[in-house]
Coordinates of C-alpha atoms in Angstrom, one line a residue:
X544 CA 64.5 142.1 185.0
X545 CA 66.0 144.7 182.6
X546 CA 65.8 143.6 179.0
X547 CA 67.6 146.6 177.4
X548 CA 69.7 149.4 178.7
X549 CA 70.1 151.9 175.9
X550 CA 72.3 154.9 176.8
X551 CA 70.2 156.2 179.7
X552 CA 66.9 154.5 179.0
X553 CA 65.9 151.1 180.4
X554 CA 63.2 148.7 179.3
X555 CA 62.2 145.6 181.3
X556 CA 61.2 142.2 180.0
X557 CA 57.7 143.1 181.3
X558 CA 57.7 146.1 179.0
X559 CA 58.7 143.9 176.1
X560 CA 56.0 141.3 176.9
X561 CA 53.3 143.9 177.1
X562 CA 54.4 145.5 173.8
X563 CA 54.3 142.2 171.9
X564 CA 51.1 141.1 173.5
X565 CA 49.2 144.3 172.6
X566 CA 50.6 144.6 169.0
X567 CA 48.0 144.1 166.3
X568 CA 50.2 145.1 163.4
X569 CA 53.9 145.2 162.5
X570 CA 56.3 146.6 159.9
X571 CA 57.4 143.9 157.4
X572 CA 60.1 146.2 155.9
X573 CA 61.5 147.9 158.9
X574 CA 64.2 150.6 159.0
X575 CA 64.8 151.1 162.7
X576 CA 65.4 154.4 164.3
X577 CA 65.9 153.0 167.8
X578 CA 67.0 149.7 169.3
X579 CA 63.9 149.0 171.5
X580 CA 61.2 149.6 168.8
X581 CA 63.4 147.5 166.5
X582 CA 63.4 144.6 168.9
X583 CA 59.6 144.9 169.6
X584 CA 58.8 144.8 165.8
X585 CA 61.2 142.0 165.2
X586 CA 59.8 139.8 168.0
X587 CA 56.2 140.7 167.1
X588 CA 56.8 139.3 163.6
X589 CA 58.5 136.2 164.8
X590 CA 55.8 135.0 167.2
X591 CA 53.2 135.6 164.5
X592 CA 55.2 133.6 162.0
X593 CA 55.4 136.6 159.7
X594 CA 58.2 137.5 157.3
X595 CA 60.4 140.5 158.2
X596 CA 63.0 142.4 156.3
X597 CA 65.7 144.2 158.4
X598 CA 67.1 147.4 157.0
X599 CA 69.9 149.5 158.3
X600 CA 68.8 152.9 159.5
X601 CA 71.2 154.7 157.1
X602 CA 70.5 152.7 154.0
X603 CA 70.0 155.0 151.0
X604 CA 67.4 154.5 148.3
X605 CA 70.1 153.6 145.8
X606 CA 71.1 150.7 148.1
X607 CA 67.6 149.3 148.3
X608 CA 67.8 147.5 145.0
X609 CA 64.4 145.7 144.4
X610 CA 62.9 147.2 147.6
X611 CA 59.9 149.6 147.3
X612 CA 60.9 152.6 149.3
X613 CA 57.2 153.4 149.9
X614 CA 56.7 150.1 151.7
X615 CA 59.5 150.8 154.2
X616 CA 58.1 151.2 157.7
X617 CA 54.5 150.7 156.5
X618 CA 52.2 148.9 159.0
X619 CA 50.4 145.7 158.1
X620 CA 48.0 143.5 160.1
X621 CA 49.5 140.4 161.7
X622 CA 48.6 137.1 160.2
X623 CA 47.7 135.9 163.7
X624 CA 47.8 137.4 167.2
X625 CA 49.3 135.4 170.1
X626 CA 49.5 136.6 173.7
X627 CA 51.7 135.1 176.4
X628 CA 51.3 134.8 180.1
X629 CA 55.0 135.2 180.8
X630 CA 58.3 136.0 179.2
X631 CA 59.3 132.3 179.1
X632 CA 56.4 131.6 176.8
X633 CA 57.4 134.5 174.5
X634 CA 61.0 133.2 174.4
X635 CA 60.0 129.7 173.4
X636 CA 57.6 131.0 170.7
X637 CA 60.5 133.0 169.2
X638 CA 62.8 130.0 169.1
X639 CA 60.2 127.9 167.4
X640 CA 59.2 130.5 164.9
X641 CA 59.1 129.7 161.2
X642 CA 59.4 133.3 160.0
X643 CA 61.6 134.2 157.1
X644 CA 64.1 136.8 158.1
X645 CA 65.8 138.8 155.4
X646 CA 69.1 140.6 156.1
X647 CA 71.6 142.3 153.9
X648 CA 75.3 142.0 153.4
X649 CA 77.2 145.0 154.7
X650 CA 77.7 146.6 151.2
X651 CA 81.3 147.7 151.9
X652 CA 82.1 146.7 148.3
X653 CA 79.3 147.0 145.8
X654 CA 75.6 146.7 146.3
X655 CA 74.2 145.0 149.5
X656 CA 72.7 141.6 148.7
X657 CA 69.8 140.1 150.6
X658 CA 70.0 136.7 152.3
X659 CA 67.0 134.9 153.8
X660 CA 67.4 133.1 157.1
X661 CA 65.3 131.5 159.8
X662 CA 65.6 131.7 163.6
X663 CA 67.1 128.3 163.5
X664 CA 70.0 129.3 161.2
X665 CA 70.6 132.6 163.0
X666 CA 70.7 130.9 166.4
X667 CA 72.8 127.9 165.4
X668 CA 75.5 128.8 168.0
X669 CA 73.2 129.9 170.8
X670 CA 73.7 128.2 174.2
X671 CA 70.8 128.1 176.6
X672 CA 70.6 126.9 180.2
X673 CA 70.8 127.8 183.9
X674 CA 74.5 128.6 183.8
X675 CA 73.8 131.4 181.2
X676 CA 71.0 133.1 183.2
X677 CA 73.1 135.7 185.0
X678 CA 75.0 137.0 181.9
X679 CA 74.9 140.7 181.0
X680 CA 75.7 141.4 177.4
X681 CA 77.2 144.4 175.8
X682 CA 75.6 145.0 172.4
X683 CA 78.4 146.2 170.2
X684 CA 77.1 145.3 166.7
X685 CA 74.6 146.7 164.2
X686 CA 71.3 144.9 165.2
X687 CA 70.2 144.3 161.6
X688 CA 73.3 142.2 160.7
X689 CA 74.3 138.6 161.4
X690 CA 76.6 139.3 164.3
X691 CA 74.1 141.6 166.1
X692 CA 71.3 139.1 165.6
X693 CA 73.4 136.3 167.1
X694 CA 74.3 138.3 170.2
X695 CA 70.6 139.2 170.5
X696 CA 69.4 135.6 170.4
X697 CA 72.1 134.4 172.8
X698 CA 71.0 137.1 175.3
X699 CA 67.3 137.0 174.8
X700 CA 67.2 133.2 174.8
X701 CA 68.5 133.2 178.4
X702 CA 66.6 136.3 179.6
X703 CA 69.7 138.3 179.9
X704 CA 70.2 142.1 180.0
X705 CA 71.5 143.8 176.9
X706 CA 73.5 147.0 177.2
X707 CA 73.8 149.0 174.0
X708 CA 77.4 150.2 173.4
X709 CA 77.3 150.3 169.6
X710 CA 79.0 153.4 168.2
X711 CA 79.9 154.5 171.7
X712 CA 83.1 156.3 172.6
X713 CA 85.9 154.5 174.5
X714 CA 85.0 156.3 177.8
X715 CA 81.3 155.5 177.3
X716 CA 82.1 151.8 176.7
X717 CA 84.1 151.6 179.9
X718 CA 81.5 153.6 181.9
X719 CA 78.8 151.2 180.7
X720 CA 80.8 148.1 181.6
X721 CA 81.6 149.4 185.1
X722 CA 78.1 150.7 185.8
X723 CA 76.2 147.7 184.5
X724 CA 78.6 144.9 185.5
X725 CA 78.7 143.6 182.0
X726 CA 80.0 140.0 181.8
X727 CA 80.0 139.2 178.1
X728 CA 80.9 141.1 175.0
X729 CA 81.2 140.2 171.3
X730 CA 82.6 142.8 168.8
X731 CA 84.9 143.4 165.9
X732 CA 88.7 143.6 166.4
X733 CA 88.3 147.3 165.4
X734 CA 86.0 147.8 168.4
X735 CA 88.5 146.4 170.8
X736 CA 91.3 148.5 169.3
X737 CA 89.3 151.6 170.1
X738 CA 89.6 150.6 173.7
X739 CA 93.4 150.9 173.7
X740 CA 95.7 151.9 175.4
X741 CA 95.4 149.3 178.2
X742 CA 95.0 151.7 181.1
X743 CA 91.5 150.6 182.3
X744 CA 90.7 147.2 183.8
X745 CA 87.2 145.6 183.7
X746 CA 87.2 142.7 186.2
X747 CA 83.5 141.8 185.7
X748 CA 84.0 140.6 182.1
X749 CA 83.9 136.8 181.9
X750 CA 83.9 136.2 178.1
X751 CA 85.2 138.3 175.2
X752 CA 84.5 137.3 171.6
X753 CA 86.1 138.7 168.5
X754 CA 84.8 138.3 164.9
X755 CA 84.3 139.8 161.5
X756 CA 87.8 140.9 160.8
X757 CA 91.4 139.5 161.1
X758 CA 92.9 139.8 164.6
X759 CA 96.4 139.2 165.9
X760 CA 98.3 138.1 169.0
X761 CA 99.1 141.7 169.9
X762 CA 95.4 142.5 170.1
X763 CA 94.7 139.3 172.1
X764 CA 97.4 140.3 174.7
X765 CA 95.9 143.8 174.9
X766 CA 92.4 142.4 175.5
X767 CA 93.7 140.2 178.2
X768 CA 95.1 143.2 180.0
X769 CA 91.8 145.1 179.9
X770 CA 89.7 142.0 180.7
X771 CA 92.0 139.9 182.9
X772 CA 89.2 137.5 184.1
X773 CA 87.7 136.8 180.7
X774 CA 88.1 133.9 178.4
X775 CA 88.8 135.1 174.9
X776 CA 87.2 133.5 171.8
X777 CA 87.6 134.1 168.1
X778 CA 84.6 133.3 165.9
X779 CA 84.2 132.9 162.2
X780 CA 80.8 133.8 160.8
X781 CA 79.3 135.3 157.6
X782 CA 76.0 136.8 156.5
X783 CA 75.5 133.9 154.2
X784 CA 76.0 131.1 156.7
X785 CA 75.9 132.5 160.2
X786 CA 78.3 131.3 162.9
X787 CA 80.5 128.3 161.8
X788 CA 83.7 128.1 163.9
X789 CA 85.1 129.3 167.2
X790 CA 88.7 129.3 168.3
X791 CA 91.0 130.2 171.3
X792 CA 93.4 132.1 169.1
X793 CA 93.6 132.7 165.3
X794 CA 93.5 129.1 164.1
X795 CA 90.0 127.7 163.4
X796 CA 89.2 124.0 163.3
X797 CA 86.7 122.4 161.0
X798 CA 84.8 119.9 163.1
X799 CA 85.3 116.3 161.8
X800 CA 81.6 115.9 161.2
X801 CA 81.6 118.9 158.9
X802 CA 84.8 118.3 157.0
X803 CA 82.9 117.4 153.8
X804 CA 81.0 120.7 154.0
X805 CA 84.1 122.8 153.3
X806 CA 86.9 123.1 150.7
X807 CA 89.9 125.3 150.2
X808 CA 90.5 126.0 146.5
X809 CA 93.2 128.4 145.4
X810 CA 93.4 129.7 149.0
X811 CA 89.7 130.5 149.2
X812 CA 87.3 128.9 151.6
X813 CA 84.2 127.2 150.0
X814 CA 81.1 126.4 152.0
X815 CA 78.5 123.8 151.1
X816 CA 75.0 125.1 150.3
X817 CA 73.4 123.1 153.2
X818 CA 75.0 125.5 155.7
X819 CA 73.8 128.6 154.0
X820 CA 70.7 130.7 154.1
X821 CA 68.9 131.5 150.8
X822 CA 69.6 134.1 148.3
X823 CA 68.9 134.5 144.6
X824 CA 72.5 135.9 144.4
X825 CA 74.2 132.7 145.4
X826 CA 76.3 131.0 142.7
X827 CA 77.4 127.4 143.4
X828 CA 80.0 125.2 141.9
X829 CA 79.2 121.6 142.6
X830 CA 77.0 122.7 145.5
X831 CA 79.8 124.9 147.0
X832 CA 79.7 128.6 147.5
X833 CA 82.8 130.8 147.3
X834 CA 83.0 132.7 150.6
X835 CA 85.5 135.3 149.4
X836 CA 87.6 134.6 152.5
X837 CA 91.3 133.8 151.8
X838 CA 92.7 131.3 154.3
X839 CA 95.9 129.3 154.9
X840 CA 96.2 125.8 156.3
X841 CA 97.9 125.6 159.7
X842 CA 97.4 121.8 159.7
X843 CA 95.2 120.5 156.9
X844 CA 95.0 116.9 158.3
X845 CA 93.6 118.3 161.5
X846 CA 91.3 120.8 159.7
X847 CA 93.1 123.8 161.2
X848 CA 93.2 127.0 159.1
X849 CA 93.9 130.7 159.6
X850 CA 92.0 133.6 158.1
X851 CA 94.2 135.9 155.9
X852 CA 91.9 138.4 154.3
X853 CA 88.9 139.0 152.1
X854 CA 89.6 138.5 148.4
X855 CA 88.0 141.8 147.6
X856 CA 90.3 143.6 150.1
X857 CA 93.5 142.7 148.2
X858 CA 95.0 145.9 146.6
X859 CA 96.6 145.8 143.2
X860 CA 99.8 147.9 143.3
X861 CA 101.8 147.7 140.1
X862 CA 100.7 144.2 139.4
X863 CA 101.4 143.0 143.0
X864 CA 98.6 141.9 145.3
X865 CA 98.9 143.6 148.7
X866 CA 97.0 142.3 151.8
X867 CA 96.2 145.5 153.8
X868 CA 96.0 143.4 157.0
X869 CA 99.7 142.5 156.7
X870 CA 100.7 146.2 156.4
X871 CA 98.3 147.3 159.2
X872 CA 99.8 144.7 161.5
X873 CA 103.3 146.1 161.0
X874 CA 102.2 149.7 161.5
X875 CA 100.4 149.0 164.7
X876 CA 103.4 147.1 166.0
X877 CA 105.1 150.5 166.3
X878 CA 105.2 151.8 169.9
X879 CA 102.6 154.6 170.4
X880 CA 100.5 153.6 167.3
X881 CA 97.0 152.8 168.3
X882 CA 95.2 152.0 165.0
X883 CA 95.8 152.0 161.3
X884 CA 93.9 151.4 158.1
X885 CA 95.5 150.7 154.7
X886 CA 93.6 151.2 151.4
X887 CA 94.2 151.9 147.7
X888 CA 93.7 155.1 145.7
X889 CA 93.2 154.5 142.0
X890 CA 96.3 155.4 140.0
X891 CA 96.6 155.3 136.2
X892 CA 100.2 154.0 136.3
X893 CA 100.2 151.6 139.3
X894 CA 96.6 150.6 139.4
X895 CA 96.5 151.8 143.0
X896 CA 98.7 153.9 145.3
X897 CA 98.9 152.4 148.7
X898 CA 97.6 154.8 151.4
X899 CA 97.4 154.6 155.2
X900 CA 95.6 156.5 158.0
X901 CA 97.2 156.2 161.4
X902 CA 96.0 157.0 164.9
X903 CA 98.7 157.5 167.4
X904 CA 98.8 158.2 171.2
X905 CA 99.1 161.8 172.3
X906 CA 102.6 161.3 173.6
X907 CA 103.8 159.5 170.4
X908 CA 106.2 161.7 168.4
X909 CA 106.7 159.3 165.4
X910 CA 106.7 161.1 162.0
X911 CA 105.8 159.9 158.5
X912 CA 109.5 159.6 157.7
X913 CA 110.1 157.6 160.9
X914 CA 107.2 155.2 160.0
X915 CA 108.4 154.6 156.5
X916 CA 111.9 154.0 157.7
X917 CA 110.6 151.4 160.2
X918 CA 108.5 149.7 157.6
X919 CA 111.4 149.5 155.1
X920 CA 113.1 147.0 157.3
X921 CA 110.0 144.8 157.5
X922 CA 108.1 145.0 154.3
X923 CA 108.8 144.8 150.5
X924 CA 108.9 148.3 148.9
X925 CA 105.5 147.9 147.1
X926 CA 103.8 147.2 150.5
X927 CA 104.9 150.5 152.1
X928 CA 102.2 153.2 151.8
X929 CA 103.2 156.1 149.7
X930 CA 100.7 158.4 151.5
X931 CA 100.5 158.3 155.3
X932 CA 98.2 160.6 157.2
X933 CA 97.9 160.9 160.9
X934 CA 94.3 161.3 162.0
X935 CA 92.4 161.5 165.3
X936 CA 90.1 158.6 164.5
X937 CA 89.3 156.1 161.7
X938 CA 86.1 155.8 159.7
X939 CA 84.0 152.7 160.3
X940 CA 81.4 150.9 158.2
X941 CA 77.8 150.6 159.4
X942 CA 78.8 147.2 160.9
X943 CA 81.6 148.6 163.0
X944 CA 84.5 147.4 160.8
X945 CA 87.4 149.5 159.4
X946 CA 86.2 151.4 156.3
X947 CA 88.8 151.1 153.5
X948 CA 88.0 154.3 151.5

């Protein structure tokens, strides 16, 4: 059984079992250079009950606040060595592990902050059983962050094959789906927008999950065209808390048994400390943590809410707060526009000048003037970007989200 297919190289579950069984040491602070050695080191630590810190491969020394650079990727002896007769024993040992797993926030604004989790908190939403055994998972996330870890535990917990498509081109993603018969994929809305236009159909896909960014009905419809046989889910998760909600659309529902674990204050979602990992950086007010996510109630009595934006994404333009997601939604509604990112450039008069980068289809002839004229009929003047640049592709963060430069 294939464990990992990584852009031309394949590793079996037998390879993985042998690597873990023969390991006598591991790297507590691991900055991975490849997906397979990363998973081997990670699992080796977990079955030995050892702590592990997961670092992005491109983290710079300035971002490693409080981490000794000399200790990164240094080997240390395992506190105990355990060997397994079969992969089932290894899987059960991983899911019962008491290791501390330290991950970092994405660092898109400010210094990355470390958060300590356990296998139990990272795998809270994992479903295991016979009906999940034949799944084949596309791996479309950074493996050291919350979303990537959750996909890994879901796939590994059921002995599934993982196919690496992270940072792949549109053609490479479709080629992998077709060749491997991928059935499940979880990714950011930005990842799915990279698959547009809808001129390729993937009938093997059974479930598609979106998370990490705001999505919209237009994107859902496009995903439905590409993956006509798939159920489409939207998930709400964070580095601090892991996976919390799932929805068939853009409205999330707080389960009745958890209604006392959440508050909405001044439009911001607050999460009770009992649902979080641990971090010295957490600040609580009456045992609640400010998530930074701005939401709106769809039906407060039923516990239904909709995600609007991150608080730190709002752009101050002449004293007005602009939600870039709102502007991007209008831009991408234009026929022939594939993607857009809106961001602020510091300005001494206005605070920020609103800017946009736009990717359009090859046959799209829309100009900057055309786009501004279109937006003028749909947005207030201060929400219309003053600088619009057409580009071939948009920059992404290390977690695969749009980078607002």
